[in-house]
Amino acid sequence: ACFRLLCSLLLPALFLSGILCICLVVLLWGVRLWIQRKKQLRPAGRDGKQPLLVGFFHPYCNAGGGGERVLWCAIRTLQKKYRNVTCVVYTGDRDATGEEIVEGAFRRFNIKLIHPVKFVFLEKRFLVEASLYPHFTLLGQSLGSVFLGWEALLKCAPDIYIDSMGYAFTIPLFKYLGGCRVGCYVHYPTISTDMLSVVRNQDTRFNNAAFITSSPLFSKFKLVYYYFFAFMYGLVGSCSDVVMVNSSWTLNHILSLWRVGACTSVVYPPCDVQTFLDIPLEVEKSTSEYSIVSVSQFRPEKDHPLQIRAFAKLLKEKRVGQEPSLKLILIGGCRNQQDEERVNKLKRLCEELGVSDDVVFRINIPFEELKRHLAEATIGLHTMWNEHFGIGVVECMAAGTVILAHNSGGPKLDIVVPHEGRVTGFLAEDEDGYAETMAYIFSLPPEKRLEIRENARRSVHRFSDQHFEETFLLSVEPLFK
């Protein structure tokens, strides 16, 4: 009787599930055909042919960080190489016009595009805001990106789709529903084996709250959630036809998660090395003030508090009355109100440590002002743990500062490495290490500092715009065949 009851319930359920699956497949196939039809009806260009639409998914294209520099350089590179290509940028920056965004790219990065760009303004960018998901943030943002990608696809279906901001969950959408050839440029993996080890070891960090680390149960639950997310992330990432990563560190993680080594390559981000090379390198003249400059967006992972605490420690250990005086200049971009609140917290930290008069904040400044600060600085400071690459680190080295970066990620593996057997900069990990190393750099004779600065400058040519253009074109070539 129980068996018959089970069969009478199970068979209709299986039948209904099968019908629903078939309906879903038919619906998705219909959507795909409709999108293909829309593509065919696109107007022809001046030469009578339909231009090839290359869509870049970059919801924060006006943010002014290193990822945005990659975007504009990639677009300029394609415009140089291919005539019959129209570049489309999917963005949520509805507070600016297309002209203002392009002008901002020129003002911040010194990048001038050859042809106009088509902007598709998205209304649902709030779906990928971290603040919307206080818990299960990774999953929430990833699912939100699918809805945002859906809006982008309906507004403009490209022939080639490139995710240039790390929204891997949009890739299957454009590949299977949009019928696009798909590629991506990965600045950092959404989840990494390092993140798994942080949860496994119950370490407290900005993305692993103390209430979780103090509870074995919560830690185990979060670990299961991370493993599930890593599996899903690997699944969607493996749909890519072309994968570009920005460093050896990112490459190792993406190879282990996505397992598409045959179509994965390292394409170092374009750093405006050439622009900084006209800053003259010479032995420092005696001065009444030395400056330490940090260049990075005001985001939690950049760990600005570590910079301020290490600087305060350096000042405290400095002998009273010793000249010259020291200034810490924090240069970075603020994307939204949360970033602005973060800056206010940093200012309060400076007050608590008694260093407000010695710390300067320069937010969303023009390129020429950034260049001037770097030209005058003695030390370039970077503190992010496992920074995926570190464009700011390269810029500091090209400008001739003595770099002090975090002993992890891209700076450790790719950037602050010996060049022809000579020192190019320094690495540190904690407050004491940073304070001690800064004190050591200032204790060096000016001639020794000049030698390190020259070595660093010679080493950064491999991160130039020209090198990026060559490797980027080689990587995306399969998408244009």
Tab-separated table of C-alpha atoms in Angstrom:
chain	number	residue	atom	x	y	z
A	1	ALA	CA	0.000	0.000	0.000
A	2	CYS	CA	2.815	2.366	0.903
A	3	PHE	CA	4.666	1.485	-2.324
A	4	ARG	CA	1.534	2.133	-4.412
A	5	LEU	CA	0.969	5.449	-2.612
A	6	LEU	CA	4.604	6.430	-3.231
A	7	CYS	CA	4.305	5.521	-6.941
A	8	SER	CA	1.022	7.409	-7.275
A	9	LEU	CA	2.712	10.542	-5.884
A	10	LEU	CA	6.136	10.115	-7.495
A	11	LEU	CA	5.099	9.369	-11.075
A	12	PRO	CA	2.937	12.504	-11.527
A	13	ALA	CA	5.710	14.575	-9.858
A	14	LEU	CA	8.331	13.182	-12.282
A	15	PHE	CA	5.977	13.714	-15.222
A	16	LEU	CA	5.277	17.310	-14.157
A	17	SER	CA	9.008	17.973	-13.643
A	18	GLY	CA	9.727	16.611	-17.114
A	19	ILE	CA	7.031	18.830	-18.671
A	20	LEU	CA	8.400	21.896	-16.833
A	21	CYS	CA	11.972	21.113	-17.959
A	22	ILE	CA	10.832	20.780	-21.593
A	23	CYS	CA	8.894	24.072	-21.329
A	24	LEU	CA	11.965	25.771	-19.871
A	25	VAL	CA	14.232	24.456	-22.663
A	26	VAL	CA	11.714	25.558	-25.329
A	27	LEU	CA	11.418	28.992	-23.688
A	28	LEU	CA	15.200	29.456	-23.511
A	29	TRP	CA	15.602	28.275	-27.098
A	30	GLY	CA	12.909	30.750	-28.148
A	31	VAL	CA	14.717	33.573	-26.340
A	32	ARG	CA	17.977	32.610	-28.064
A	33	LEU	CA	16.314	32.646	-31.518
A	34	TRP	CA	14.698	36.013	-30.745
A	35	ILE	CA	18.090	37.476	-29.713
A	36	GLN	CA	19.731	36.094	-32.881
A	37	ARG	CA	16.950	37.689	-34.946
A	38	LYS	CA	17.589	41.040	-33.241
A	39	LYS	CA	21.285	40.740	-34.128
A	40	GLN	CA	20.489	40.142	-37.813
A	41	LEU	CA	18.284	43.253	-37.942
A	42	ARG	CA	21.082	45.566	-36.779
A	43	PRO	CA	21.770	48.445	-39.208
A	44	ALA	CA	24.794	48.152	-41.510
A	45	GLY	CA	27.803	50.425	-41.264
A	46	ARG	CA	29.138	52.864	-43.871
A	47	ASP	CA	30.759	50.055	-45.842
A	48	GLY	CA	27.436	48.207	-46.107
A	49	LYS	CA	28.522	45.506	-43.648
A	50	GLN	CA	27.226	44.968	-40.147
A	51	PRO	CA	29.890	46.062	-37.645
A	52	LEU	CA	31.091	43.417	-35.208
A	53	LEU	CA	29.782	44.346	-31.762
A	54	VAL	CA	32.231	43.695	-28.912
A	55	GLY	CA	30.536	44.122	-25.537
A	56	PHE	CA	32.519	44.859	-22.360
A	57	PHE	CA	30.594	44.166	-19.150
A	58	HIS	CA	31.933	46.763	-16.714
A	59	PRO	CA	29.164	48.136	-14.428
A	60	TYR	CA	31.594	50.560	-12.710
A	61	CYS	CA	33.476	51.814	-15.774
A	62	ASN	CA	33.727	55.352	-14.343
A	63	ALA	CA	35.330	54.245	-11.042
A	64	GLY	CA	38.881	55.295	-11.910
A	65	GLY	CA	40.775	52.234	-10.635
A	66	GLY	CA	43.275	49.857	-12.233
A	67	GLY	CA	40.502	47.660	-13.625
A	68	GLU	CA	39.097	50.640	-15.512
A	69	ARG	CA	42.517	51.382	-17.010
A	70	VAL	CA	42.549	47.816	-18.389
A	71	LEU	CA	39.080	48.386	-19.908
A	72	TRP	CA	39.968	51.593	-21.767
A	73	CYS	CA	43.320	50.228	-22.961
A	74	ALA	CA	41.597	47.064	-24.238
A	75	ILE	CA	39.045	49.149	-26.169
A	76	ARG	CA	41.746	51.385	-27.652
A	77	THR	CA	43.756	48.296	-28.646
A	78	LEU	CA	40.792	46.747	-30.509
A	79	GLN	CA	40.040	50.073	-32.219
A	80	LYS	CA	43.639	50.231	-33.467
A	81	LYS	CA	43.623	46.656	-34.785
A	82	TYR	CA	40.103	46.124	-36.180
A	83	ARG	CA	38.267	48.560	-38.458
A	84	ASN	CA	34.833	46.970	-38.563
A	85	VAL	CA	34.409	46.738	-34.779
A	86	THR	CA	32.084	48.743	-32.532
A	87	CYS	CA	32.873	48.569	-28.823
A	88	VAL	CA	29.945	48.569	-26.397
A	89	VAL	CA	30.345	49.209	-22.659
A	90	TYR	CA	27.618	47.971	-20.305
A	91	THR	CA	27.690	50.306	-17.318
A	92	GLY	CA	25.567	51.335	-14.365
A	93	ASP	CA	27.141	54.821	-14.152
A	94	ARG	CA	23.916	56.644	-14.982
A	95	ASP	CA	25.063	59.803	-13.194
A	96	ALA	CA	27.420	60.590	-16.094
A	97	THR	CA	27.021	60.845	-19.874
A	98	GLY	CA	29.066	58.761	-22.305
A	99	GLU	CA	31.111	61.850	-23.211
A	100	GLU	CA	31.882	62.534	-19.542
A	101	ILE	CA	32.978	58.916	-18.979
A	102	VAL	CA	35.336	59.008	-21.989
A	103	GLU	CA	36.671	62.398	-20.871
A	104	GLY	CA	37.219	60.958	-17.377
A	105	ALA	CA	39.249	58.078	-18.865
A	106	PHE	CA	41.488	60.606	-20.621
A	107	ARG	CA	41.810	62.835	-17.539
A	108	ARG	CA	42.598	59.983	-15.112
A	109	PHE	CA	44.586	57.591	-17.288
A	110	ASN	CA	45.823	59.655	-20.228
A	111	ILE	CA	43.988	57.247	-22.609
A	112	LYS	CA	42.462	58.764	-25.753
A	113	LEU	CA	40.125	56.494	-27.731
A	114	ILE	CA	40.337	56.442	-31.543
A	115	HIS	CA	36.616	55.970	-32.272
A	116	PRO	CA	33.410	56.629	-30.312
A	117	VAL	CA	32.150	53.959	-27.899
A	118	LYS	CA	28.528	52.905	-27.481
A	119	PHE	CA	27.329	52.954	-23.872
A	120	VAL	CA	24.462	50.783	-22.634
A	121	PHE	CA	23.291	52.223	-19.315
A	122	LEU	CA	21.954	49.607	-16.893
A	123	GLU	CA	19.287	50.416	-14.308
A	124	LYS	CA	19.732	47.416	-12.000
A	125	ARG	CA	23.348	47.883	-10.893
A	126	PHE	CA	22.158	47.971	-7.274
A	127	LEU	CA	21.768	44.181	-7.603
A	128	VAL	CA	25.563	43.751	-7.529
A	129	GLU	CA	26.183	46.140	-4.617
A	130	ALA	CA	27.722	44.308	-1.651
A	131	SER	CA	25.624	46.402	0.758
A	132	LEU	CA	22.466	44.668	-0.517
A	133	TYR	CA	23.741	41.323	0.808
A	134	PRO	CA	24.994	41.630	4.416
A	135	HIS	CA	25.188	37.809	4.495
A	136	PHE	CA	26.035	35.372	1.663
A	137	THR	CA	27.526	38.350	-0.170
A	138	LEU	CA	29.415	36.328	-2.817
A	139	LEU	CA	26.326	34.339	-3.787
A	140	GLY	CA	24.042	37.379	-3.658
A	141	GLN	CA	26.281	39.524	-5.866
A	142	SER	CA	26.796	36.654	-8.322
A	143	LEU	CA	23.054	35.996	-8.693
A	144	GLY	CA	22.498	39.755	-8.930
A	145	SER	CA	25.032	39.904	-11.776
A	146	VAL	CA	22.965	37.339	-13.726
A	147	PHE	CA	19.916	39.648	-13.578
A	148	LEU	CA	22.091	42.638	-14.490
A	149	GLY	CA	23.601	40.634	-17.371
A	150	TRP	CA	20.083	39.725	-18.528
A	151	GLU	CA	19.209	43.436	-18.674
A	152	ALA	CA	22.402	44.079	-20.661
A	153	LEU	CA	21.701	41.234	-23.104
A	154	LEU	CA	18.122	42.407	-23.772
A	155	LYS	CA	19.266	45.989	-24.379
A	156	CYS	CA	22.110	45.060	-26.729
A	157	ALA	CA	23.201	41.577	-27.822
A	158	PRO	CA	26.871	41.638	-28.893
A	159	ASP	CA	28.741	39.249	-31.204
A	160	ILE	CA	31.667	38.991	-28.782
A	161	TYR	CA	31.224	39.362	-25.030
A	162	ILE	CA	34.081	40.185	-22.648
A	163	ASP	CA	33.547	40.317	-18.892
A	164	SER	CA	36.204	42.803	-17.815
A	165	MET	CA	35.178	43.186	-14.179
A	166	GLY	CA	34.923	39.698	-12.699
A	167	TYR	CA	31.242	38.808	-13.094
A	168	ALA	CA	31.825	35.222	-14.231
A	169	PHE	CA	28.185	34.191	-13.682
A	170	THR	CA	27.198	36.311	-16.715
A	171	ILE	CA	29.390	34.232	-19.065
A	172	PRO	CA	26.980	31.255	-19.627
A	173	LEU	CA	24.122	33.730	-20.137
A	174	PHE	CA	25.840	35.487	-23.057
A	175	LYS	CA	27.300	32.266	-24.473
A	176	TYR	CA	24.212	30.051	-24.490
A	177	LEU	CA	21.342	32.549	-24.671
A	178	GLY	CA	23.135	35.371	-26.488
A	179	GLY	CA	24.982	33.046	-28.865
A	180	CYS	CA	28.161	35.092	-28.311
A	181	ARG	CA	31.797	34.120	-28.355
A	182	VAL	CA	32.839	34.848	-24.781
A	183	GLY	CA	36.009	35.888	-23.034
A	184	CYS	CA	36.968	37.429	-19.728
A	185	TYR	CA	39.759	39.367	-18.077
A	186	VAL	CA	40.116	38.193	-14.464
A	187	HIS	CA	41.581	40.772	-12.083
A	188	TYR	CA	41.104	38.445	-9.118
A	189	PRO	CA	39.122	35.267	-8.545
A	190	THR	CA	35.766	35.858	-6.820
A	191	ILE	CA	36.757	33.048	-4.477
A	192	SER	CA	40.226	31.585	-3.971
A	193	THR	CA	41.947	28.795	-2.093
A	194	ASP	CA	43.373	31.521	0.192
A	195	MET	CA	39.835	32.532	1.190
A	196	LEU	CA	39.024	28.890	1.934
A	197	SER	CA	42.120	28.584	4.134
A	198	VAL	CA	41.198	31.794	6.039
A	199	VAL	CA	37.818	30.235	6.974
A	200	ARG	CA	39.332	26.793	7.619
A	201	ASN	CA	41.950	28.274	9.987
A	202	GLN	CA	39.331	30.555	11.616
A	203	ASP	CA	41.337	33.743	10.897
A	204	THR	CA	39.559	37.071	11.483
A	205	ARG	CA	39.758	39.343	8.418
A	206	PHE	CA	37.579	42.020	6.761
A	207	ASN	CA	35.655	39.246	4.932
A	208	ASN	CA	35.569	36.797	7.854
A	209	ALA	CA	33.864	38.318	10.912
A	210	ALA	CA	34.933	37.588	14.477
A	211	PHE	CA	31.571	36.000	15.404
A	212	ILE	CA	32.215	33.346	12.707
A	213	THR	CA	35.856	32.684	13.652
A	214	SER	CA	34.867	32.229	17.319
A	215	SER	CA	32.277	29.556	16.453
A	216	PRO	CA	33.394	26.145	15.083
A	217	LEU	CA	29.819	25.522	13.854
A	218	PHE	CA	29.560	28.808	11.920
A	219	SER	CA	33.067	28.267	10.513
A	220	LYS	CA	32.153	24.773	9.237
A	221	PHE	CA	28.919	26.076	7.717
A	222	LYS	CA	30.780	28.935	5.987
A	223	LEU	CA	33.395	26.477	4.704
A	224	VAL	CA	30.657	24.273	3.135
A	225	TYR	CA	29.101	27.411	1.596
A	226	TYR	CA	32.515	28.484	0.190
A	227	TYR	CA	33.167	25.026	-1.297
A	228	PHE	CA	29.713	25.060	-2.939
A	229	PHE	CA	30.348	28.545	-4.318
A	230	ALA	CA	33.831	27.564	-5.567
A	231	PHE	CA	32.256	24.618	-7.439
A	232	MET	CA	29.638	26.893	-9.073
A	233	TYR	CA	32.293	29.515	-9.869
A	234	GLY	CA	34.433	26.862	-11.564
A	235	LEU	CA	31.432	25.667	-13.555
A	236	VAL	CA	30.511	29.095	-14.998
A	237	GLY	CA	34.147	30.104	-15.568
A	238	SER	CA	34.829	26.955	-17.593
A	239	CYS	CA	32.289	28.190	-20.201
A	240	SER	CA	34.797	30.845	-21.373
A	241	ASP	CA	36.343	30.596	-24.835
A	242	VAL	CA	39.217	32.891	-23.818
A	243	VAL	CA	40.487	33.598	-20.290
A	244	MET	CA	42.993	36.346	-19.525
A	245	VAL	CA	44.430	36.780	-16.019
A	246	ASN	CA	46.464	39.664	-14.685
A	247	SER	CA	49.220	37.883	-12.735
A	248	SER	CA	50.888	34.589	-11.818
A	249	TRP	CA	48.965	34.595	-8.521
A	250	THR	CA	45.586	34.899	-10.290
A	251	LEU	CA	46.659	32.315	-12.882
A	252	ASN	CA	47.347	29.671	-10.222
A	253	HIS	CA	43.913	30.159	-8.632
A	254	ILE	CA	41.968	30.266	-11.909
A	255	LEU	CA	43.701	27.132	-13.228
A	256	SER	CA	42.752	25.231	-10.072
A	257	LEU	CA	39.146	26.495	-10.084
A	258	TRP	CA	38.187	26.716	-13.785
A	259	ARG	CA	40.476	24.045	-15.255
A	260	VAL	CA	40.633	25.603	-18.735
A	261	GLY	CA	44.402	25.866	-19.066
A	262	ALA	CA	44.354	25.549	-22.882
A	263	CYS	CA	42.593	28.913	-23.317
A	264	THR	CA	44.064	30.734	-20.277
A	265	SER	CA	46.968	33.185	-20.489
A	266	VAL	CA	48.613	35.877	-18.366
A	267	VAL	CA	48.094	39.385	-19.744
A	268	TYR	CA	49.753	41.874	-17.410
A	269	PRO	CA	47.612	45.015	-16.936
A	270	PRO	CA	48.711	48.088	-18.889
A	271	CYS	CA	50.521	50.441	-16.568
A	272	ASP	CA	51.229	53.943	-17.835
A	273	VAL	CA	54.942	53.336	-17.430
A	274	GLN	CA	55.963	55.693	-20.266
A	275	THR	CA	54.223	58.704	-18.716
A	276	PHE	CA	56.249	58.361	-15.516
A	277	LEU	CA	59.592	57.793	-17.213
A	278	ASP	CA	60.028	61.510	-17.961
A	279	ILE	CA	60.278	62.173	-14.204
A	280	PRO	CA	64.020	62.780	-13.759
A	281	LEU	CA	65.878	60.390	-11.456
A	282	GLU	CA	68.633	62.064	-9.509
A	283	VAL	CA	70.154	61.971	-6.042
A	284	GLU	CA	67.719	63.653	-3.643
A	285	LYS	CA	68.617	67.148	-2.568
A	286	SER	CA	68.538	67.959	1.130
A	287	THR	CA	64.933	68.672	2.052
A	288	SER	CA	62.911	69.620	5.117
A	289	GLU	CA	60.193	67.039	4.337
A	290	TYR	CA	60.027	63.498	2.937
A	291	SER	CA	56.741	62.103	1.634
A	292	ILE	CA	55.380	58.548	1.600
A	293	VAL	CA	52.693	58.038	-1.062
A	294	SER	CA	49.999	55.342	-1.278
A	295	VAL	CA	47.993	54.917	-4.515
A	296	SER	CA	44.884	52.697	-4.302
A	297	GLN	CA	41.098	52.915	-4.172
A	298	PHE	CA	39.570	53.343	-0.715
A	299	ARG	CA	38.299	49.788	-0.390
A	300	PRO	CA	38.547	47.591	2.748
A	301	GLU	CA	40.916	45.028	1.220
A	302	LYS	CA	43.512	47.749	0.483
A	303	ASP	CA	44.073	47.969	4.276
A	304	HIS	CA	44.711	51.702	4.651
A	305	PRO	CA	44.499	51.381	8.483
A	306	LEU	CA	47.704	49.302	8.375
A	307	GLN	CA	49.442	52.147	6.497
A	308	ILE	CA	48.319	54.727	9.058
A	309	ARG	CA	49.266	52.570	12.066
A	310	ALA	CA	52.699	51.734	10.601
A	311	PHE	CA	53.287	55.428	9.815
A	312	ALA	CA	52.258	56.424	13.352
A	313	LYS	CA	54.712	53.828	14.723
A	314	LEU	CA	57.453	55.228	12.472
A	315	LEU	CA	56.806	58.774	13.734
A	316	LYS	CA	56.722	57.603	17.357
A	317	GLU	CA	60.097	55.863	17.049
A	318	LYS	CA	61.631	58.810	15.223
A	319	ARG	CA	63.901	60.847	17.489
A	320	VAL	CA	62.328	64.135	18.671
A	321	GLY	CA	63.552	67.112	16.667
A	322	GLN	CA	65.069	64.905	13.980
A	323	GLU	CA	64.859	66.382	10.486
A	324	PRO	CA	63.413	66.088	7.942
A	325	SER	CA	59.723	65.748	8.825
A	326	LEU	CA	57.568	63.013	7.225
A	327	LYS	CA	54.216	63.162	5.417
A	328	LEU	CA	51.915	60.255	4.446
A	329	ILE	CA	49.824	61.050	1.348
A	330	LEU	CA	46.894	58.692	0.672
A	331	ILE	CA	45.772	58.969	-2.961
A	332	GLY	CA	42.761	57.017	-4.178
A	333	GLY	CA	39.348	56.862	-5.783
A	334	CYS	CA	35.998	56.891	-3.959
A	335	ARG	CA	33.285	55.006	-5.871
A	336	ASN	CA	30.319	55.578	-3.585
A	337	GLN	CA	29.074	56.690	-0.177
A	338	GLN	CA	30.534	53.595	1.542
A	339	ASP	CA	34.005	54.523	0.274
A	340	GLU	CA	33.513	58.092	1.539
A	341	GLU	CA	32.474	56.752	4.975
A	342	ARG	CA	35.611	54.586	4.934
A	343	VAL	CA	37.746	57.713	4.346
A	344	ASN	CA	36.035	59.441	7.297
A	345	LYS	CA	36.857	56.425	9.499
A	346	LEU	CA	40.495	56.628	8.384
A	347	LYS	CA	40.564	60.313	9.289
A	348	ARG	CA	39.207	59.460	12.757
A	349	LEU	CA	41.950	56.811	13.108
A	350	CYS	CA	44.549	59.500	12.298
A	351	GLU	CA	43.072	61.687	15.073
A	352	GLU	CA	43.166	58.793	17.572
A	353	LEU	CA	46.833	58.108	16.760
A	354	GLY	CA	47.714	61.807	16.798
A	355	VAL	CA	48.958	61.928	13.190
A	356	SER	CA	46.204	64.031	11.546
A	357	ASP	CA	48.635	66.861	10.751
A	358	ASP	CA	51.010	64.427	9.032
A	359	VAL	CA	48.511	62.484	6.882
A	360	VAL	CA	47.013	64.000	3.701
A	361	PHE	CA	44.036	62.535	1.807
A	362	ARG	CA	43.810	63.219	-1.945
A	363	ILE	CA	40.607	61.757	-3.442
A	364	ASN	CA	39.689	61.354	-7.154
A	365	ILE	CA	42.535	63.637	-8.233
A	366	PRO	CA	43.525	64.341	-11.873
A	367	PHE	CA	46.381	62.375	-13.422
A	368	GLU	CA	48.809	65.321	-13.467
A	369	GLU	CA	48.413	65.819	-9.714
A	370	LEU	CA	48.989	62.083	-9.103
A	371	LYS	CA	52.160	62.308	-11.175
A	372	ARG	CA	53.407	65.335	-9.221
A	373	HIS	CA	52.917	63.564	-5.869
A	374	LEU	CA	54.774	60.480	-7.117
A	375	ALA	CA	57.623	62.607	-8.503
A	376	GLU	CA	58.110	64.218	-5.084
A	377	ALA	CA	57.730	61.042	-2.969
A	378	THR	CA	60.561	59.007	-1.474
A	379	ILE	CA	58.575	55.851	-0.625
A	380	GLY	CA	55.628	54.270	-2.467
A	381	LEU	CA	53.441	52.322	-0.021
A	382	HIS	CA	51.129	49.339	-0.644
A	383	THR	CA	49.508	47.139	2.034
A	384	MET	CA	46.876	44.859	0.451
A	385	TRP	CA	47.221	41.176	1.374
A	386	ASN	CA	47.234	39.001	-1.762
A	387	GLU	CA	46.825	41.936	-4.146
A	388	HIS	CA	46.033	40.205	-7.428
A	389	PHE	CA	48.440	42.441	-9.359
A	390	GLY	CA	49.105	46.004	-8.198
A	391	ILE	CA	49.080	48.695	-10.909
A	392	GLY	CA	49.753	51.319	-8.240
A	393	VAL	CA	52.907	49.415	-7.244
A	394	VAL	CA	54.202	49.502	-10.836
A	395	GLU	CA	53.365	53.210	-11.190
A	396	CYS	CA	55.290	54.004	-8.014
A	397	MET	CA	58.319	52.078	-9.318
A	398	ALA	CA	58.141	53.741	-12.750
A	399	ALA	CA	57.888	57.174	-11.125
A	400	GLY	CA	61.054	56.516	-9.148
A	401	THR	CA	59.827	55.963	-5.596
A	402	VAL	CA	61.321	53.238	-3.426
A	403	ILE	CA	58.457	50.750	-3.264
A	404	LEU	CA	57.389	49.016	-0.050
A	405	ALA	CA	54.640	46.484	-0.852
A	406	HIS	CA	52.915	43.559	0.835
A	407	ASN	CA	54.814	40.276	0.842
A	408	SER	CA	52.099	38.346	-1.040
A	409	GLY	CA	50.178	38.079	-4.338
A	410	GLY	CA	51.237	39.959	-7.470
A	411	PRO	CA	53.807	42.282	-5.839
A	412	LYS	CA	55.681	39.274	-4.403
A	413	LEU	CA	55.447	36.978	-7.461
A	414	ASP	CA	55.574	39.375	-10.429
A	415	ILE	CA	56.521	42.951	-9.577
A	416	VAL	CA	58.896	43.550	-6.638
A	417	VAL	CA	61.321	40.874	-7.766
A	418	PRO	CA	65.067	41.234	-8.447
A	419	HIS	CA	65.933	42.644	-11.877
A	420	GLU	CA	69.202	41.347	-13.313
A	421	GLY	CA	70.060	40.257	-9.764
A	422	ARG	CA	69.542	43.706	-8.252
A	423	VAL	CA	67.065	44.916	-5.611
A	424	THR	CA	63.988	46.728	-7.004
A	425	GLY	CA	62.104	47.390	-3.760
A	426	PHE	CA	61.017	45.979	-0.414
A	427	LEU	CA	58.249	43.763	1.008
A	428	ALA	CA	56.646	43.662	4.473
A	429	GLU	CA	53.677	41.994	6.173
A	430	ASP	CA	52.663	43.683	9.432
A	431	GLU	CA	52.733	47.004	11.263
A	432	ASP	CA	56.180	46.438	12.780
A	433	GLY	CA	57.622	45.187	9.491
A	434	TYR	CA	56.354	48.234	7.576
A	435	ALA	CA	57.562	50.721	10.195
A	436	GLU	CA	61.022	49.079	10.417
A	437	THR	CA	61.424	48.881	6.622
A	438	MET	CA	60.399	52.531	6.136
A	439	ALA	CA	62.926	53.533	8.800
A	440	TYR	CA	65.570	51.426	6.997
A	441	ILE	CA	64.806	53.047	3.607
A	442	PHE	CA	65.125	56.535	5.100
A	443	SER	CA	68.421	55.509	6.768
A	444	LEU	CA	70.000	54.559	3.418
A	445	PRO	CA	72.410	57.014	1.757
A	446	PRO	CA	70.630	58.954	-1.068
A	447	GLU	CA	73.005	57.287	-3.612
A	448	LYS	CA	71.871	53.818	-2.506
A	449	ARG	CA	68.202	54.843	-2.770
A	450	LEU	CA	68.873	56.171	-6.282
A	451	GLU	CA	70.364	52.817	-7.291
A	452	ILE	CA	67.238	50.939	-6.095
A	453	ARG	CA	64.976	53.450	-7.886
A	454	GLU	CA	66.908	52.999	-11.154
A	455	ASN	CA	66.733	49.188	-10.895
A	456	ALA	CA	62.969	49.383	-10.265
A	457	ARG	CA	62.392	51.681	-13.238
A	458	ARG	CA	64.336	49.383	-15.596
A	459	SER	CA	62.290	46.380	-14.406
A	460	VAL	CA	58.816	47.772	-15.185
A	461	HIS	CA	59.044	47.963	-18.993
A	462	ARG	CA	57.355	44.532	-19.135
A	463	PHE	CA	54.193	46.184	-17.743
A	464	SER	CA	53.917	48.878	-20.437
A	465	ASP	CA	50.863	49.712	-22.578
A	466	GLN	CA	52.664	48.347	-25.635
A	467	HIS	CA	53.334	44.972	-23.993
A	468	PHE	CA	49.673	44.791	-22.893
A	469	GLU	CA	48.456	45.514	-26.438
A	470	GLU	CA	50.579	42.713	-27.909
A	471	THR	CA	49.571	40.051	-25.361
A	472	PHE	CA	45.901	41.150	-25.293
A	473	LEU	CA	45.554	40.879	-29.090
A	474	LEU	CA	47.211	37.445	-29.105
A	475	SER	CA	44.814	36.245	-26.407
A	476	VAL	CA	41.549	37.540	-27.931
A	477	GLU	CA	42.415	36.496	-31.500
A	478	PRO	CA	40.337	33.238	-31.259
A	479	LEU	CA	37.218	35.332	-30.551
A	480	PHE	CA	37.573	37.170	-33.886
A	481	LYS	CA	38.054	34.086	-36.103
